[in-house]
Amino acid sequence: MSDMRDALNELARRGAPRGFDEVLKGAASAERDAAERDAAARDAGGDDLDTIPLVTAEPVARRQSLSSMIAAAGVAALVLVGTFAVSAVVGSGGAGSAEAAVRRLADAVSHEDILAAADVLAPEEVRSLHGTLDHAARKAAELQLVQTASAPLAGVDFNIHGLNLSTESLGNGYAKVTIDAGTFTAATHKTQFSPLMQKVLRESDDNSSQSDLAKLAENDNLPTFVVAVRHDGRWYVSAAYTVLEYVREYNRVPAADFGSGERNISTLGAESPDAAVQDSMRALQREDWSKLISMAPPSEIPVYDYRDALTTLARRNKAESDRSTSGFTIDSMSTASQVNGDTAKVTLTASGTTDSGHWSLDGGCFVGPSDEDFPYPCGGDPVYFGLVGTPLSGLDKSSTVTVVKQNGRWFVSPVSTVLDVLDHFISQLDRRSLFTLLDIPNQIPPDGPLTLGRPIVLPAGTSQGTKVFTFQGHEGQNLLGLATAQSKPSSTASSYENYPPAAVRMFAPDGSEFGESGMLDGQSLTLPSNGTYTVVVQRSYLSRRVGDVTVTIWDAADAPAAAKQPHDGGSSCTYTLLGASCSSTSSGSSSSIDRILPGNNSGQPSTNDRRVTATSVARGPSPTFAIPTTVPHG
Amino acid sequence: MGEGSRRRARFADGCYLGGGAALLASAFMRWIARGAGSGLRGHALVDTLVALGKHVPALSVARLTILWYLVPALGAVSWIVYGLLGARSRGARIVALAALLVSVLAAGAFRQLAGTARLGWGPKVALLGGFALCAGAWVPDAWLRARRPAARSSEPASV
C-alpha cells in the first residue's frame, strides 16, 4: 500500500503544479497545434492521414461546402460540354429568331467566313452551295489565287457594325427584318493577297469604302430589308424571298401569298422529270407565266407565292412593249433523263426560231440567231467569255437540267442546275485559262523554249489557245512573225480577215511586258538586252471563226516576205523598252485597233466600224497602227 | 497557418480554378479569327478546315475532334477534382498536366490547320488555362508556408 502511495506521489510531482484553468489552456493549445499540423500536412501532400480534430471548427465546414459547390459546378460544366458535343453532332443551322439569323449573317460577313454565311441561308435555296464554295476555295488555293483555301478572302476586310434591326411578321414562319441602322466597311490590303494576285493587281493600291446599310435602296424609296424564313424551328435568311420582295415593292405589285406554294405543292410541278422540262419549255414558248411559275420548286424559288405579283408585272411589261408575241417557237424537242432517287438529270435538245432567226440547244450548247457568225466555242476555252462571263464555259453538250422531286411531283431546280454548271467550270479551270483571263499569261509555266522558224499551232476551242515559251535573246536581236489560220472567216466577217488571228506578247527578263508588239503584222521587235525572255503566243478574240492558227517567229533577217507585210498597211514601228519608233509605209486606210485590256470586254465587235472598243496603251510615241492582240479579259 | 500563407494558398487555388474556367471558356470563343470556320466550333470546325484540304500529321478528323472537346472537358474535370481533393492533390496535378498537354496539342493542331495569323482567342485562352492549372497545382510548398510564430510549449497537458 505504501509502495502504491509512493508511486502516485511520484507521478503527481512530475511537471509543474497547475490548476484546473491551466489544464484547460494546455488542452486548447495542444488542439490548435494539432489542427495547424493537419492543415499544413494537407497543403503539402495530402497523403498524410488526416488528424481528427478534437473540436469541429466552423471554418473547416465552410471550406468543405465551398469545395462541394465547386465540384458540383464542375459536374454541371462537364454535362454542358457533353450536351454541346451532342448538339453539334445533331446539327443546328440557322438561328433562334429572324433577327438572330440576320445578325449571324452579318457576323459571318464581318469575319469573311463565306461558308458560315452559306450555312445561315435557307438550306433549300442554297442546296449544294456549301459544296460549291468548298470546291471553289480549294481550286483557288490550288491555282495560287489565294494563299490558303480556308481564307479565300485574305487581304479583304469586311466589317458590319452598329446594326439596328426591326422585325415585321409577314406570316407564320416568314419575317421581314429591316435594317434601321448599320455600317458596312470594306478594305483591301494588297500585301495580304497571294503573290499571284499581287501581280494581277500590279499598280493598284489599297482601297477602302463605307456604306450606310440603312440607305442602300434609298434611291428607289425602299428601306433595306432582308426576309427570313423558319424551317424546322430554325430561322434562315432567304435570298430568294428577299429578292422577290424587293421586286414586288419596287414595282408596287400585289402582296405575296406566303406559304401557298408549300400548301399547294401537290398541284404544282409535273409527273415526270422529262415532263417537267418539256412543260417548262412549252410554257416559255406560250409565255404562260403561271404555268412556268408552277414548275419551280416552291421551297427553292418561291415564285408561286409571288404569282400574282409576277404575272401582273409580266402583263404590264407586255402591254408596254407593244408586242403581241416574241416569235419564239419550238420546232423540235427531245429529253433524256437519268433518275437517282429524288433527283434527275435531264438532257435537253431542242431547236426553233425567233423573229431574228434560228436557234438550237444541245445540252448546254446554245446557238442563237446572232451567234452564227461568231459562235462561242461550247465547252471550250473560257477566255472567249471574258472574266465575268467565264463560268459559262462550264456549259457543254453534257450539261443537264436538274429536276427534283417534292411531294411526289417533279420540279425544275434552277439552283441545282446553275451550281452543276459552276462545279463543272471550277473543275475544268486550269492555270492556262485563268492566267490568260487575269492578264498575267507570263505566269503560265512555259511550254518549252522558243525555236525560231518552228511553227507553233494554236488549236481552236480549247485552252491551248495560249502558249508560253522562253527565249534566250540578245541585245539588238530583231524578231518577226507570221500568223496563219486553217480557214478564213466567212464573208460576213470579212471586215476582220485582215487582222492577224493571233498575237504575241513579249516579257523582258525582269517580268515586265514591253513593246506594242506588231511582230505578227510586219513590224519587227528589237530586244533591248541579253537575257531570258518570256514569249506568249495567243489566239486573238477575232479568231473564233477560224480553225487552228499557226504562228511562226523568225529572226527578222531570216523571215519570209509574207511576214514583212503589214496586214493593212499603215505604219511600221519597231519597239524597244524606251518606246516606239514608227515610220509610215502606206497611205492606206487609217484604221487603228487598240489592244483589248482587262475590263474592256467589248463583246462582239461592231461590223460597221473597224475599230474595236478598247483602251490604248501608250508607250512613247503613240503608234498609228496597233492590232487586237489579246482575247477579251472582261 | 499564418494569414500570409492562407492568402498564398487562396491565390494558388484561384489559379487552379481560373485555369479550369479558361479551358471551359475557350469552347465558346472563336478558334479561327477570320475566314472559313470562324463561326464554328467542335467537330463542325474541324470538318470544315479538313474539308478545305488541311490536315495534321498523325491526327485524323476524329482525333482532332476529340482533342478539341477534351479541352473544355478537362476544364470541367479540374473543378471536380478541386472540389473533391484540393488543388495540390495528386489527382489535381494529373488533371493539370493532362490539360496542359491537350491544350498545347490542340493549339498546335489548329495552328497547322489555319495558320498562326488566323488563330482566334480560343486556342490562346486554352493554353493560358493549361498553364494556370499547372501553376496552381504545383505551387512550391516553401512559397505557401508562412513564417512560423515563436515556439509554444509542446508538453502535453497532464491531469
CSV table of N, CA and C in Angstrom, one decimal, chain A residues 299-393:
chain,number,residue,atom,x,y,z
A,299,SER,N,-40.1,25.5,-102.4
A,299,SER,CA,-39.1,25.7,-101.3
A,299,SER,C,-37.8,26.3,-101.7
A,300,GLU,N,-37.5,26.2,-103.0
A,300,GLU,CA,-36.2,26.7,-103.5
A,300,GLU,C,-36.4,28.1,-104.1
A,301,ILE,N,-37.3,28.2,-105.0
A,301,ILE,CA,-37.6,29.6,-105.6
A,301,ILE,C,-39.1,29.8,-105.4
A,302,PRO,N,-39.4,30.6,-104.4
A,302,PRO,CA,-40.9,30.7,-104.0
A,302,PRO,C,-41.7,31.6,-105.0
A,303,VAL,N,-41.5,31.5,-106.3
A,303,VAL,CA,-42.2,32.3,-107.2
A,303,VAL,C,-43.7,32.0,-107.2
A,304,TYR,N,-44.1,30.9,-106.7
A,304,TYR,CA,-45.5,30.6,-106.7
A,304,TYR,C,-46.2,31.5,-105.7
A,305,ASP,N,-45.5,31.7,-104.5
A,305,ASP,CA,-46.1,32.7,-103.5
A,305,ASP,C,-46.3,34.1,-104.1
A,306,TYR,N,-45.4,34.4,-105.1
A,306,TYR,CA,-45.5,35.7,-105.7
A,306,TYR,C,-46.1,35.7,-107.1
A,307,ARG,N,-47.0,34.7,-107.3
A,307,ARG,CA,-47.5,34.5,-108.7
A,307,ARG,C,-48.3,35.8,-109.1
A,308,ASP,N,-49.1,36.3,-108.2
A,308,ASP,CA,-49.9,37.4,-108.5
A,308,ASP,C,-49.0,38.6,-108.9
A,309,ALA,N,-48.0,38.8,-108.1
A,309,ALA,CA,-47.1,40.0,-108.4
A,309,ALA,C,-46.4,39.8,-109.7
A,310,LEU,N,-45.9,38.6,-110.0
A,310,LEU,CA,-45.1,38.3,-111.2
A,310,LEU,C,-46.0,38.3,-112.4
A,311,THR,N,-47.1,37.8,-112.4
A,311,THR,CA,-48.0,37.8,-113.6
A,311,THR,C,-48.5,39.2,-113.9
A,312,THR,N,-48.7,40.0,-112.8
A,312,THR,CA,-49.1,41.4,-113.0
A,312,THR,C,-48.0,42.1,-113.7
A,313,LEU,N,-46.8,41.9,-113.2
A,313,LEU,CA,-45.6,42.5,-113.8
A,313,LEU,C,-45.4,42.1,-115.3
A,314,ALA,N,-45.6,40.8,-115.6
A,314,ALA,CA,-45.4,40.3,-116.9
A,314,ALA,C,-46.4,41.0,-117.9
A,315,ARG,N,-47.7,41.1,-117.4
A,315,ARG,CA,-48.7,41.7,-118.2
A,315,ARG,C,-48.4,43.1,-118.5
A,316,ARG,N,-47.9,43.8,-117.4
A,316,ARG,CA,-47.6,45.2,-117.5
A,316,ARG,C,-46.5,45.4,-118.6
A,317,ASN,N,-45.5,44.6,-118.5
A,317,ASN,CA,-44.3,44.7,-119.4
A,317,ASN,C,-44.7,44.4,-120.8
A,318,LYS,N,-45.6,43.5,-121.0
A,318,LYS,CA,-46.1,43.1,-122.3
A,318,LYS,C,-46.9,44.3,-122.9
A,319,ALA,N,-47.7,44.9,-122.1
A,319,ALA,CA,-48.5,46.0,-122.6
A,319,ALA,C,-47.6,47.2,-123.0
A,320,GLU,N,-46.6,47.4,-122.2
A,320,GLU,CA,-45.7,48.5,-122.5
A,320,GLU,C,-44.8,48.2,-123.7
A,321,SER,N,-44.5,47.0,-124.1
A,321,SER,CA,-43.7,46.7,-125.2
A,321,SER,C,-44.4,46.7,-126.5
A,322,ASP,N,-45.7,46.7,-126.5
A,322,ASP,CA,-46.5,46.8,-127.7
A,322,ASP,C,-46.2,45.6,-128.7
A,323,ARG,N,-45.8,44.5,-128.1
A,323,ARG,CA,-45.6,43.3,-128.9
A,323,ARG,C,-46.6,42.2,-128.5
A,324,SER,N,-47.2,41.6,-129.5
A,324,SER,CA,-48.1,40.5,-129.2
A,324,SER,C,-47.4,39.3,-128.8
A,325,THR,N,-46.4,38.9,-129.6
A,325,THR,CA,-45.7,37.7,-129.3
A,325,THR,C,-44.2,37.9,-129.6
A,326,SER,N,-43.3,37.1,-129.1
A,326,SER,CA,-41.9,37.2,-129.4
A,326,SER,C,-41.5,36.5,-130.6
A,327,GLY,N,-42.4,35.7,-131.2
A,327,GLY,CA,-42.0,34.9,-132.4
A,327,GLY,C,-41.2,33.7,-132.0
A,328,PHE,N,-41.1,33.4,-130.7
A,328,PHE,CA,-40.3,32.3,-130.3
A,328,PHE,C,-41.1,31.0,-130.5
A,329,THR,N,-40.5,30.1,-131.2
A,329,THR,CA,-41.1,28.8,-131.5
A,329,THR,C,-40.2,27.6,-131.1
A,330,ILE,N,-40.8,26.5,-130.8
A,330,ILE,CA,-40.0,25.3,-130.6
A,330,ILE,C,-40.4,24.3,-131.7
A,331,ASP,N,-39.5,24.1,-132.6
A,331,ASP,CA,-39.9,23.2,-133.7
A,331,ASP,C,-39.6,21.7,-133.4
A,332,SER,N,-38.6,21.5,-132.5
A,332,SER,CA,-38.3,20.1,-132.1
A,332,SER,C,-37.8,20.1,-130.7
A,333,MET,N,-38.1,19.1,-130.0
A,333,MET,CA,-37.6,19.0,-128.6
A,333,MET,C,-37.5,17.5,-128.2
A,334,SER,N,-36.5,17.2,-127.6
A,334,SER,CA,-36.4,15.8,-127.0
A,334,SER,C,-35.6,15.9,-125.7
A,335,THR,N,-35.9,15.0,-124.8
A,335,THR,CA,-35.3,15.0,-123.5
A,335,THR,C,-34.9,13.5,-123.2
A,336,ALA,N,-33.8,13.4,-122.4
A,336,ALA,CA,-33.4,12.1,-121.9
A,336,ALA,C,-33.0,12.3,-120.4
A,337,SER,N,-33.6,11.5,-119.5
A,337,SER,CA,-33.4,11.7,-118.1
A,337,SER,C,-32.8,10.6,-117.4
A,338,GLN,N,-32.0,10.9,-116.4
A,338,GLN,CA,-31.4,9.9,-115.5
A,338,GLN,C,-31.8,10.2,-114.1
A,339,VAL,N,-32.6,9.2,-113.6
A,339,VAL,CA,-33.2,9.5,-112.2
A,339,VAL,C,-32.3,8.8,-111.2
A,340,ASN,N,-32.1,9.5,-110.1
A,340,ASN,CA,-31.3,9.0,-109.0
A,340,ASN,C,-32.1,9.4,-107.7
A,341,GLY,N,-33.0,8.6,-107.2
A,341,GLY,CA,-33.8,9.0,-106.1
A,341,GLY,C,-34.7,10.1,-106.3
A,342,ASP,N,-34.6,11.2,-105.6
A,342,ASP,CA,-35.4,12.3,-105.8
A,342,ASP,C,-34.8,13.4,-106.6
A,343,THR,N,-33.8,13.0,-107.3
A,343,THR,CA,-33.2,14.0,-108.3
A,343,THR,C,-33.0,13.3,-109.6
A,344,ALA,N,-33.1,14.1,-110.7
A,344,ALA,CA,-32.9,13.6,-112.0
A,344,ALA,C,-32.2,14.6,-112.8
A,345,LYS,N,-31.3,14.1,-113.7
A,345,LYS,CA,-30.6,15.0,-114.6
A,345,LYS,C,-31.2,14.8,-116.0
A,346,VAL,N,-31.7,15.9,-116.6
A,346,VAL,CA,-32.4,15.8,-117.9
A,346,VAL,C,-31.6,16.5,-119.0
A,347,THR,N,-31.2,15.7,-120.0
A,347,THR,CA,-30.5,16.3,-121.2
A,347,THR,C,-31.6,16.8,-122.2
A,348,LEU,N,-31.5,18.1,-122.5
A,348,LEU,CA,-32.5,18.7,-123.4
A,348,LEU,C,-31.8,19.0,-124.7
A,349,THR,N,-32.5,18.6,-125.8
A,349,THR,CA,-32.1,19.0,-127.1
A,349,THR,C,-33.3,19.6,-127.8
A,350,ALA,N,-33.2,20.8,-128.3
A,350,ALA,CA,-34.3,21.5,-128.9
A,350,ALA,C,-33.8,22.5,-130.0
A,351,SER,N,-34.7,22.9,-130.8
A,351,SER,CA,-34.4,23.9,-131.8
A,351,SER,C,-35.7,24.6,-132.2
A,352,GLY,N,-35.5,25.8,-132.8
A,352,GLY,CA,-36.7,26.5,-133.2
A,352,GLY,C,-36.3,27.8,-133.8
A,353,THR,N,-37.2,28.8,-133.8
A,353,THR,CA,-36.9,30.1,-134.4
A,353,THR,C,-37.4,31.2,-133.6
A,354,THR,N,-36.9,32.4,-133.8
A,354,THR,CA,-37.4,33.6,-133.2
A,354,THR,C,-37.5,34.6,-134.4
A,355,ASP,N,-38.0,35.8,-134.1
A,355,ASP,CA,-38.1,36.8,-135.1
A,355,ASP,C,-36.7,37.1,-135.8
A,356,SER,N,-35.6,36.8,-135.0
A,356,SER,CA,-34.3,37.1,-135.6
A,356,SER,C,-33.7,36.0,-136.3
A,357,GLY,N,-34.2,34.8,-136.2
A,357,GLY,CA,-33.6,33.7,-136.9
A,357,GLY,C,-33.7,32.4,-136.1
A,358,HIS,N,-32.8,31.5,-136.4
A,358,HIS,CA,-32.9,30.1,-135.9
A,358,HIS,C,-32.1,30.0,-134.6
A,359,TRP,N,-32.6,29.2,-133.7
A,359,TRP,CA,-31.8,28.9,-132.5
A,359,TRP,C,-31.8,27.4,-132.3
A,360,SER,N,-30.8,26.9,-131.6
A,360,SER,CA,-30.7,25.5,-131.3
A,360,SER,C,-30.1,25.3,-129.9
A,361,LEU,N,-30.4,24.3,-129.2
A,361,LEU,CA,-29.9,23.9,-127.9
A,361,LEU,C,-29.6,22.5,-127.9
A,362,ASP,N,-28.3,22.2,-127.5
A,362,ASP,CA,-27.9,20.8,-127.4
A,362,ASP,C,-27.2,20.6,-126.1
A,363,GLY,N,-27.9,20.1,-125.1
A,363,GLY,CA,-27.3,20.0,-123.8
A,363,GLY,C,-27.2,21.4,-123.3
A,364,GLY,N,-25.9,21.9,-123.0
A,364,GLY,CA,-25.7,23.2,-122.6
A,364,GLY,C,-25.2,24.2,-123.7
A,365,CYS,N,-25.2,23.6,-124.9
A,365,CYS,CA,-24.7,24.4,-126.0
A,365,CYS,C,-25.8,25.1,-126.7
A,366,PHE,N,-25.9,26.4,-126.6
A,366,PHE,CA,-26.9,27.2,-127.2
A,366,PHE,C,-26.3,28.1,-128.3
A,367,VAL,N,-27.0,28.0,-129.5
A,367,VAL,CA,-26.6,28.9,-130.6
A,367,VAL,C,-27.8,29.7,-131.0
A,368,GLY,N,-27.7,31.0,-130.8
A,368,GLY,CA,-28.8,31.9,-131.1
A,368,GLY,C,-28.6,32.5,-132.5
A,369,PRO,N,-29.6,33.3,-132.9
A,369,PRO,CA,-29.6,33.9,-134.2
A,369,PRO,C,-28.3,34.8,-134.4
A,370,SER,N,-27.9,35.4,-133.3
A,370,SER,CA,-26.8,36.4,-133.5
A,370,SER,C,-25.4,35.7,-133.3
A,371,ASP,N,-25.4,34.4,-133.0
A,371,ASP,CA,-24.1,33.7,-132.8
A,371,ASP,C,-23.6,33.0,-134.0
A,372,GLU,N,-24.4,32.9,-135.1
A,372,GLU,CA,-24.0,32.1,-136.2
A,372,GLU,C,-22.7,32.6,-136.8
A,373,ASP,N,-22.5,33.9,-136.8
A,373,ASP,CA,-21.2,34.4,-137.4
A,373,ASP,C,-20.1,34.3,-136.5
A,374,PHE,N,-20.3,34.5,-135.3
A,374,PHE,CA,-19.2,34.4,-134.3
A,374,PHE,C,-19.6,33.5,-133.1
A,375,PRO,N,-19.7,32.2,-133.4
A,375,PRO,CA,-20.1,31.3,-132.4
A,375,PRO,C,-19.1,31.2,-131.3
A,376,TYR,N,-19.6,31.1,-130.0
A,376,TYR,CA,-18.7,30.9,-128.9
A,376,TYR,C,-18.5,29.4,-128.9
A,377,PRO,N,-17.2,28.9,-128.7
A,377,PRO,CA,-17.0,27.5,-128.6
A,377,PRO,C,-17.6,26.9,-127.4
A,378,CYS,N,-18.6,26.1,-127.6
A,378,CYS,CA,-19.2,25.5,-126.4
A,378,CYS,C,-18.3,24.5,-125.7
A,379,GLY,N,-18.2,24.7,-124.4
A,379,GLY,CA,-17.3,23.9,-123.6
A,379,GLY,C,-15.8,24.1,-123.9
A,380,GLY,N,-15.5,25.1,-124.5
A,380,GLY,CA,-14.1,25.4,-124.9
A,380,GLY,C,-13.4,26.3,-124.0
A,381,ASP,N,-12.5,27.1,-124.6
A,381,ASP,CA,-11.7,28.0,-123.8
A,381,ASP,C,-12.5,29.1,-123.1
A,382,PRO,N,-12.4,29.1,-121.8
A,382,PRO,CA,-13.2,30.2,-121.1
A,382,PRO,C,-12.8,31.6,-121.4
A,383,VAL,N,-11.6,31.8,-122.0
A,383,VAL,CA,-11.2,33.1,-122.3
A,383,VAL,C,-12.1,33.8,-123.3
A,384,TYR,N,-12.8,33.1,-124.1
A,384,TYR,CA,-13.7,33.7,-125.0
A,384,TYR,C,-14.9,34.4,-124.4
A,385,PHE,N,-15.2,34.0,-123.1
A,385,PHE,CA,-16.3,34.6,-122.5
A,385,PHE,C,-16.0,35.8,-121.7
A,386,GLY,N,-14.7,36.1,-121.5
A,386,GLY,CA,-14.3,37.2,-120.7
A,386,GLY,C,-14.4,36.8,-119.2
A,387,LEU,N,-13.8,37.7,-118.4
A,387,LEU,CA,-13.6,37.3,-117.0
A,387,LEU,C,-15.0,37.2,-116.3
A,388,VAL,N,-15.9,38.0,-116.6
A,388,VAL,CA,-17.2,38.0,-115.9
A,388,VAL,C,-18.0,36.8,-116.4
A,389,GLY,N,-18.0,36.6,-117.7
A,389,GLY,CA,-18.9,35.5,-118.2
A,389,GLY,C,-18.2,34.2,-118.3
A,390,THR,N,-17.0,34.1,-117.7
A,390,THR,CA,-16.3,32.8,-117.9
A,390,THR,C,-16.9,31.6,-117.3
A,391,PRO,N,-17.7,31.7,-116.2
A,391,PRO,CA,-18.4,30.5,-115.7
A,391,PRO,C,-19.3,29.8,-116.8
A,392,LEU,N,-19.7,30.6,-117.8
A,392,LEU,CA,-20.5,30.0,-118.9
A,392,LEU,C,-19.7,28.9,-119.6
A,393,SER,N,-18.4,29.0,-119.5
A,393,SER,CA,-17.6,27.9,-120.2
A,393,SER,C,-17.9,26.5,-119.5
